[in-house]
Short mmCIF file of C-alpha atoms and ligand atoms in Angstrom, two decimals:
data_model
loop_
_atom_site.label_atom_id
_atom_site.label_comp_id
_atom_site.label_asym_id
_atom_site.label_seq_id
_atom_site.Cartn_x
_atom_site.Cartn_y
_atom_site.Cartn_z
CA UNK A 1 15.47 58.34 97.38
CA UNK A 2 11.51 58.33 96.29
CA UNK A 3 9.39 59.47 98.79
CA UNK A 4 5.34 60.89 99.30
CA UNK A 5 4.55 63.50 102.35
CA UNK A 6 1.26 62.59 103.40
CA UNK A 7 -0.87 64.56 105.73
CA UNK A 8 -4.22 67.21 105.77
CA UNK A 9 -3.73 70.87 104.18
CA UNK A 10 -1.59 73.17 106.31
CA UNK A 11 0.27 70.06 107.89
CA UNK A 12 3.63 71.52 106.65
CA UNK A 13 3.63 69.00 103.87
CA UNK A 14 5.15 71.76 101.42
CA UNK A 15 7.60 73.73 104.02
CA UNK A 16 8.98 69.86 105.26
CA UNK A 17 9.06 69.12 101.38
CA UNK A 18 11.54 71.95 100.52
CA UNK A 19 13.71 71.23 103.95
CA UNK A 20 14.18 67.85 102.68
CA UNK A 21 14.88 68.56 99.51
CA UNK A 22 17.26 71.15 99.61
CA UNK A 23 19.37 68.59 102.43
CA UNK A 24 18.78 65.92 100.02
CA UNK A 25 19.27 67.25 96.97
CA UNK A 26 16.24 65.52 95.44
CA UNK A 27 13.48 66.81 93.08
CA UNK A 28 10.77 68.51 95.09
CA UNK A 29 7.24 67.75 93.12
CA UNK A 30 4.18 69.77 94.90
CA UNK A 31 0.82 69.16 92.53
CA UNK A 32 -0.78 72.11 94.35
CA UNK A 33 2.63 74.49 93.12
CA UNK A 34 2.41 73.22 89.64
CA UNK A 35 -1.54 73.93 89.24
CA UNK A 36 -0.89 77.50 90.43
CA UNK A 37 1.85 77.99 88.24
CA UNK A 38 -0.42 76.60 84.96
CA UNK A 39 -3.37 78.82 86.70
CA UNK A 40 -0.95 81.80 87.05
CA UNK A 41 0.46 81.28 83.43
CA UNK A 42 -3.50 80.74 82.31
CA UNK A 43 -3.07 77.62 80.45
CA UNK A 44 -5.89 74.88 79.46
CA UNK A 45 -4.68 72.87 82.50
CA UNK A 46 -4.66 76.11 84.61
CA UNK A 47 -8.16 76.80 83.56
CA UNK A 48 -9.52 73.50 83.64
CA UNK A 49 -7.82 73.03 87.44
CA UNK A 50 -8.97 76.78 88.62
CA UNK A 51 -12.80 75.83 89.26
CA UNK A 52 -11.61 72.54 91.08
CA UNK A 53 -8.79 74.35 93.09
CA UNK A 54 -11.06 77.00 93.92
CA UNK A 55 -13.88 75.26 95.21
CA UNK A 56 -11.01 72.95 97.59
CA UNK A 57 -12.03 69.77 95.47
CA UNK A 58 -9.61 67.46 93.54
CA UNK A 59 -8.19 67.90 90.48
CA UNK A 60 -9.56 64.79 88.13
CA UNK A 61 -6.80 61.96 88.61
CA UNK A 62 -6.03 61.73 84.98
CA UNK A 63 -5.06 65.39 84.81
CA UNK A 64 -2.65 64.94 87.46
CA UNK A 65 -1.43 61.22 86.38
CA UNK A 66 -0.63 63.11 83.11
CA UNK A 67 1.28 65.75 84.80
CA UNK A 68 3.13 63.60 87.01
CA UNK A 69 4.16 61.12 84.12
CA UNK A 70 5.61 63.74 82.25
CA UNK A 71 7.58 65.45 85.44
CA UNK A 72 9.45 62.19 86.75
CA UNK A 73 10.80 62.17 83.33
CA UNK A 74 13.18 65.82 83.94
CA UNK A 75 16.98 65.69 84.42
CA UNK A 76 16.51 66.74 87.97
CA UNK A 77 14.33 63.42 89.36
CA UNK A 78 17.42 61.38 88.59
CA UNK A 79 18.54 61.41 91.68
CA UNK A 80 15.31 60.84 93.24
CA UNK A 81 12.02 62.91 94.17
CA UNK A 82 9.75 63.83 97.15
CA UNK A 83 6.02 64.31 96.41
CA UNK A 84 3.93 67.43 98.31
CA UNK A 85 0.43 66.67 98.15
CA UNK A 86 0.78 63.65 95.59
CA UNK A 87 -1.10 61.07 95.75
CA UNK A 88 -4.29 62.36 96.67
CA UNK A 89 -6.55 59.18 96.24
CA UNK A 90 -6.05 55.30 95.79
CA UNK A 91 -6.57 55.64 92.22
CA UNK A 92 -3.50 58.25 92.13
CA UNK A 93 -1.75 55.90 93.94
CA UNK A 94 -2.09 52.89 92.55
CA UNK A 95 -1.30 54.96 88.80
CA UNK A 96 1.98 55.68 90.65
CA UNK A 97 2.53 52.33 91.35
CA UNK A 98 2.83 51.21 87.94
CA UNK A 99 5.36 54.04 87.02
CA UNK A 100 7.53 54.59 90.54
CA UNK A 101 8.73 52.88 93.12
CA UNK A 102 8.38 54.62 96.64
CA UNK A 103 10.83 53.94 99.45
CA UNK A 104 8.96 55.62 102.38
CA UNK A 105 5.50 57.42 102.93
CA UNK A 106 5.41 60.43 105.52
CA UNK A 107 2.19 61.26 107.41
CA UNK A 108 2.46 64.44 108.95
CA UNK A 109 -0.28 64.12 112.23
CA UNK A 110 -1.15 67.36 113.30
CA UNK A 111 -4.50 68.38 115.54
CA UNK A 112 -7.38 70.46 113.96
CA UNK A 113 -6.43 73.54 115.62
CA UNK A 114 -3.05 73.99 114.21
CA UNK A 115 -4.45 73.67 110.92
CA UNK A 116 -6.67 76.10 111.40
CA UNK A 117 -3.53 78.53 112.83
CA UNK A 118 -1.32 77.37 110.01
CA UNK A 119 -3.51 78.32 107.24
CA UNK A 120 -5.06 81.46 109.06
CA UNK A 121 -1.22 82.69 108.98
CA UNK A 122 0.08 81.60 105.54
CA UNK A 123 1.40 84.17 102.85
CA UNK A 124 2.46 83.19 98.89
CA UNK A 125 5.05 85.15 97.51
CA UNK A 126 3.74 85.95 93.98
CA UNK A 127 6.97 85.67 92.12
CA UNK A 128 8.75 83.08 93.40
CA UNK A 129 6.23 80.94 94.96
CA UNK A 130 7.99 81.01 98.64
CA UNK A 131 5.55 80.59 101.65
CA UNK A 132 5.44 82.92 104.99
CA UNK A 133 3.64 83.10 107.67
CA UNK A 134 2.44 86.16 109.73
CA UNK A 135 3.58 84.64 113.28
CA UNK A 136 7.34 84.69 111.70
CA UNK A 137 7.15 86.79 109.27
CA UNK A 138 4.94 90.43 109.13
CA UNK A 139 6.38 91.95 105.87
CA UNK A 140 4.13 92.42 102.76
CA UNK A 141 7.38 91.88 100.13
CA UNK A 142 8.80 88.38 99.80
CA UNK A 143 12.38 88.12 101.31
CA UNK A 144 14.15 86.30 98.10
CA UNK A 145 13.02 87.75 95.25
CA UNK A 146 11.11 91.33 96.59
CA UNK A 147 7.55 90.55 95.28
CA UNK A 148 4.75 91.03 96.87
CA UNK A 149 2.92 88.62 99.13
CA UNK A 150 -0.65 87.21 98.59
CA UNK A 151 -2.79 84.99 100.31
CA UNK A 152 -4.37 81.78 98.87
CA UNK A 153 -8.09 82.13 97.29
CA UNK A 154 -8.53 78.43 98.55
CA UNK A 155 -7.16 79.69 101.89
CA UNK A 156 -10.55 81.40 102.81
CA UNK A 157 -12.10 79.18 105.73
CA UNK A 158 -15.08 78.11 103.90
CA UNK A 159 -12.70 76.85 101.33
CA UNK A 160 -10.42 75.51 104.07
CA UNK A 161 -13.35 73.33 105.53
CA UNK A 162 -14.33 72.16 102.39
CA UNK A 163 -10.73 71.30 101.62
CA UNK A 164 -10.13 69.12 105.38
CA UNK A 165 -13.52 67.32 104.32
CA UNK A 166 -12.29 66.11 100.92
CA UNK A 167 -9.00 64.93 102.54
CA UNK A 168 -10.53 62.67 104.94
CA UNK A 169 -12.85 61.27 102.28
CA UNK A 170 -11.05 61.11 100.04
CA UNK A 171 -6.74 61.14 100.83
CA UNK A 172 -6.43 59.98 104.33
CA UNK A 173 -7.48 56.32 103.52
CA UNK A 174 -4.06 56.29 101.83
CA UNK A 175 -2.88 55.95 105.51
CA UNK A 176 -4.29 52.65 104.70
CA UNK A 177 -3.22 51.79 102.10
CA UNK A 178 0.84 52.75 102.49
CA UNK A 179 0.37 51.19 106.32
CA UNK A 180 -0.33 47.80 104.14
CA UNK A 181 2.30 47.80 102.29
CA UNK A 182 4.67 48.47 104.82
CA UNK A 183 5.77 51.89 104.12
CA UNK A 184 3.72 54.19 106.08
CA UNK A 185 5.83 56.52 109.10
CA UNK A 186 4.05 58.59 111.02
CA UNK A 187 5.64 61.88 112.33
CA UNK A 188 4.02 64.39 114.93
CA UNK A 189 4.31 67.51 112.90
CA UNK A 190 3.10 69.90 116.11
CA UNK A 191 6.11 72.25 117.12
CA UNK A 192 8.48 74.22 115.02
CA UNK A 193 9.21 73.58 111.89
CA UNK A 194 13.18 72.73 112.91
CA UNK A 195 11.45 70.47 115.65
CA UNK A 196 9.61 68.65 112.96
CA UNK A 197 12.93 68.45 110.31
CA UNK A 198 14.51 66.87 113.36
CA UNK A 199 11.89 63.92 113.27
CA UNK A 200 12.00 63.55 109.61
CA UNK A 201 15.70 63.34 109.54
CA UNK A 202 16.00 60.45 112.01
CA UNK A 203 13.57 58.40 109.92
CA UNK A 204 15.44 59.29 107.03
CA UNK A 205 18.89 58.26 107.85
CA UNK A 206 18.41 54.55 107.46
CA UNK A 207 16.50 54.85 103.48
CA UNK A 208 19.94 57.27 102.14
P1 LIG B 301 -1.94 71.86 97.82
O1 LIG B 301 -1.21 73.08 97.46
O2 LIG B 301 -1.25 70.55 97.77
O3 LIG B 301 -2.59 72.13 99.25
P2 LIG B 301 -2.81 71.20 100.56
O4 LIG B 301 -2.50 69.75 100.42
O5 LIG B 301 -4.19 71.51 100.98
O6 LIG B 301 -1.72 71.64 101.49
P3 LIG B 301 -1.34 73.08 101.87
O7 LIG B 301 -0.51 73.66 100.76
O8 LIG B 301 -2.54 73.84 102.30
O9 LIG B 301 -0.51 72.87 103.18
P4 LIG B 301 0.89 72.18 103.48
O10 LIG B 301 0.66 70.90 104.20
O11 LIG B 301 1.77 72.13 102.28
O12 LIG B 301 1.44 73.24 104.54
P5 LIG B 301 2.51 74.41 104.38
O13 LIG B 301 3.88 73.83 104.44
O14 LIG B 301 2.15 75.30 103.24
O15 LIG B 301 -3.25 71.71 96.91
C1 LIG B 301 -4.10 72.79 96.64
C2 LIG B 301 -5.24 72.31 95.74
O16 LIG B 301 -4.72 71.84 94.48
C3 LIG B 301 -6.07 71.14 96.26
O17 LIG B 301 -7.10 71.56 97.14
C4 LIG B 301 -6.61 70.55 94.96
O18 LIG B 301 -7.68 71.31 94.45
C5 LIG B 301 -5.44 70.69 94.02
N1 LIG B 301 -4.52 69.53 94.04
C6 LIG B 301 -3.22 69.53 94.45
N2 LIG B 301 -2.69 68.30 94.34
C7 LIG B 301 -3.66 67.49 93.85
C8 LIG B 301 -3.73 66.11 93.54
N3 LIG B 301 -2.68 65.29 93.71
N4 LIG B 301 -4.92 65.61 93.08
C9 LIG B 301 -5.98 66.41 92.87
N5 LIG B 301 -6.00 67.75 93.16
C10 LIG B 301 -4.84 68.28 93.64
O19 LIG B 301 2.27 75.17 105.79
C11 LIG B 301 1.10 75.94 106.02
C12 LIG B 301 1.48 77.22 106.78
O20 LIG B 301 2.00 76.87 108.06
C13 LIG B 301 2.56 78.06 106.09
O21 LIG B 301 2.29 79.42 106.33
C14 LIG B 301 3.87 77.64 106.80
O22 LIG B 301 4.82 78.70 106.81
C15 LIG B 301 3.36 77.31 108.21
N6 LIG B 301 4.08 76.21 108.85
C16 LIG B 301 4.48 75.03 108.26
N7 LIG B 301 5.05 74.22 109.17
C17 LIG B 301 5.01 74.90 110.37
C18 LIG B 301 5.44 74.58 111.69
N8 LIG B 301 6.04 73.41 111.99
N9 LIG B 301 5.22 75.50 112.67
C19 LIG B 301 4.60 76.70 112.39
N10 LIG B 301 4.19 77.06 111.16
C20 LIG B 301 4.38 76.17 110.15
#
């Protein structure tokens, strides 16, 4: 199973991507975790990505085609993959064409305001990359591993706005685009996260 989550930062896109899969048992690929992990290790990628990342613009396409390329490749995509926040504009996408298949696109829909609440909330463990938030979860030390919790520099809200403008100019015509070719499902991704799973599970059954 190949398949892209879709939708505007703080959708859920990374929480749904490590529900699905863990219950699926294929690769989870998040862009945005990999840049902080080359940013955290302070490699030329990290510091090439840093002023994009922090600023909420896009990381050029070729840097990412080049990371992608090379991840698809590792013994755990065999089985398949699920992309979390990948592709980010038609030119990412149609580069993915030409080295992937995809069997089903997921747009998480979600109104403004829960954005806003979801992002307000959101806590990064700094060891093993988990994510919190403060309305489950008021601790300071991550749960799995004990380290402790930081929030996102890109998470400040004139960061955030920046980061919702760039998606609709420059992601959310990938709605489009996957609509076209016939792979586009749209989930409401309001409610719990469980509530949310549920949806994503019943779309999923048929593709296993
Ligand atoms: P990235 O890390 O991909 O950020 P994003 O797309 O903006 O998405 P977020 O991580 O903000 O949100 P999410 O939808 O994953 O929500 P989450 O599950 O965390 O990218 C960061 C940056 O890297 C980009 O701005 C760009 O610079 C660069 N980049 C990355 N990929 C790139 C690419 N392909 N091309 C170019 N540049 C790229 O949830 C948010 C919070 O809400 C959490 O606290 C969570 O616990 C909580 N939550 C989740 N679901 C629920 C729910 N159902 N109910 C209540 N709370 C919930």
């Amino acid at each position: 199973m190949k398949l892209i989550f879709l939708g505007p930062p703080g959708a859920g896109k990374g929480t749904q991507a490590e529900l699905t899969s863990q219950r699926f048992g294929v690769a989870h690929i998040s862009t945005g975790d990999m840049l902080r992990a080359e940013m955290r290790e302070g490699t030329k990628l990290g510091l090439e990505a840093k002023a994009y990342v922090e600023r909420g613009e896009l990381v050029p396409d070729d840097v990412i085609m080049g990371m992608i390329a090379e991840r698809i490749l590792k013994a755990d995509c065999a089985g398949g993959y699920l992309f979390d926040g990948f592709p980010r504009t038609i030119a990412q996408a149609e580069a993915l064409s030409k080295i992937s298949d995809i069997d089903i696109v997921i747009n998480l829909e979600v109104p403004p305001e829960v954005i806003v609440r979801r992002i307000g909330g959101r806590r990064m463990c700094a060891g093993c990359g988990a994510c919190f938030h403060t309305s489950t979860f008021d601790g300071d030390f991550c749960d799995k591993c004990g380290a402790a919790l930081y929030t996102r520099d890109d998470d400040k809200p004139e960061t955030v706005a920046n980061r919702i403008e760039v998606y609709e100019r420059k992601t959310k015509p990938l709605v489009e685009f996957y609509q076209k070719l016939g792979l586009l499902r749209t989930v409401d991704a309001s409610g719990s996260p469980q509530s949310v799973q549920e949806r994503i599970d019943a779309l999923l059954g048929d593709i296993r």
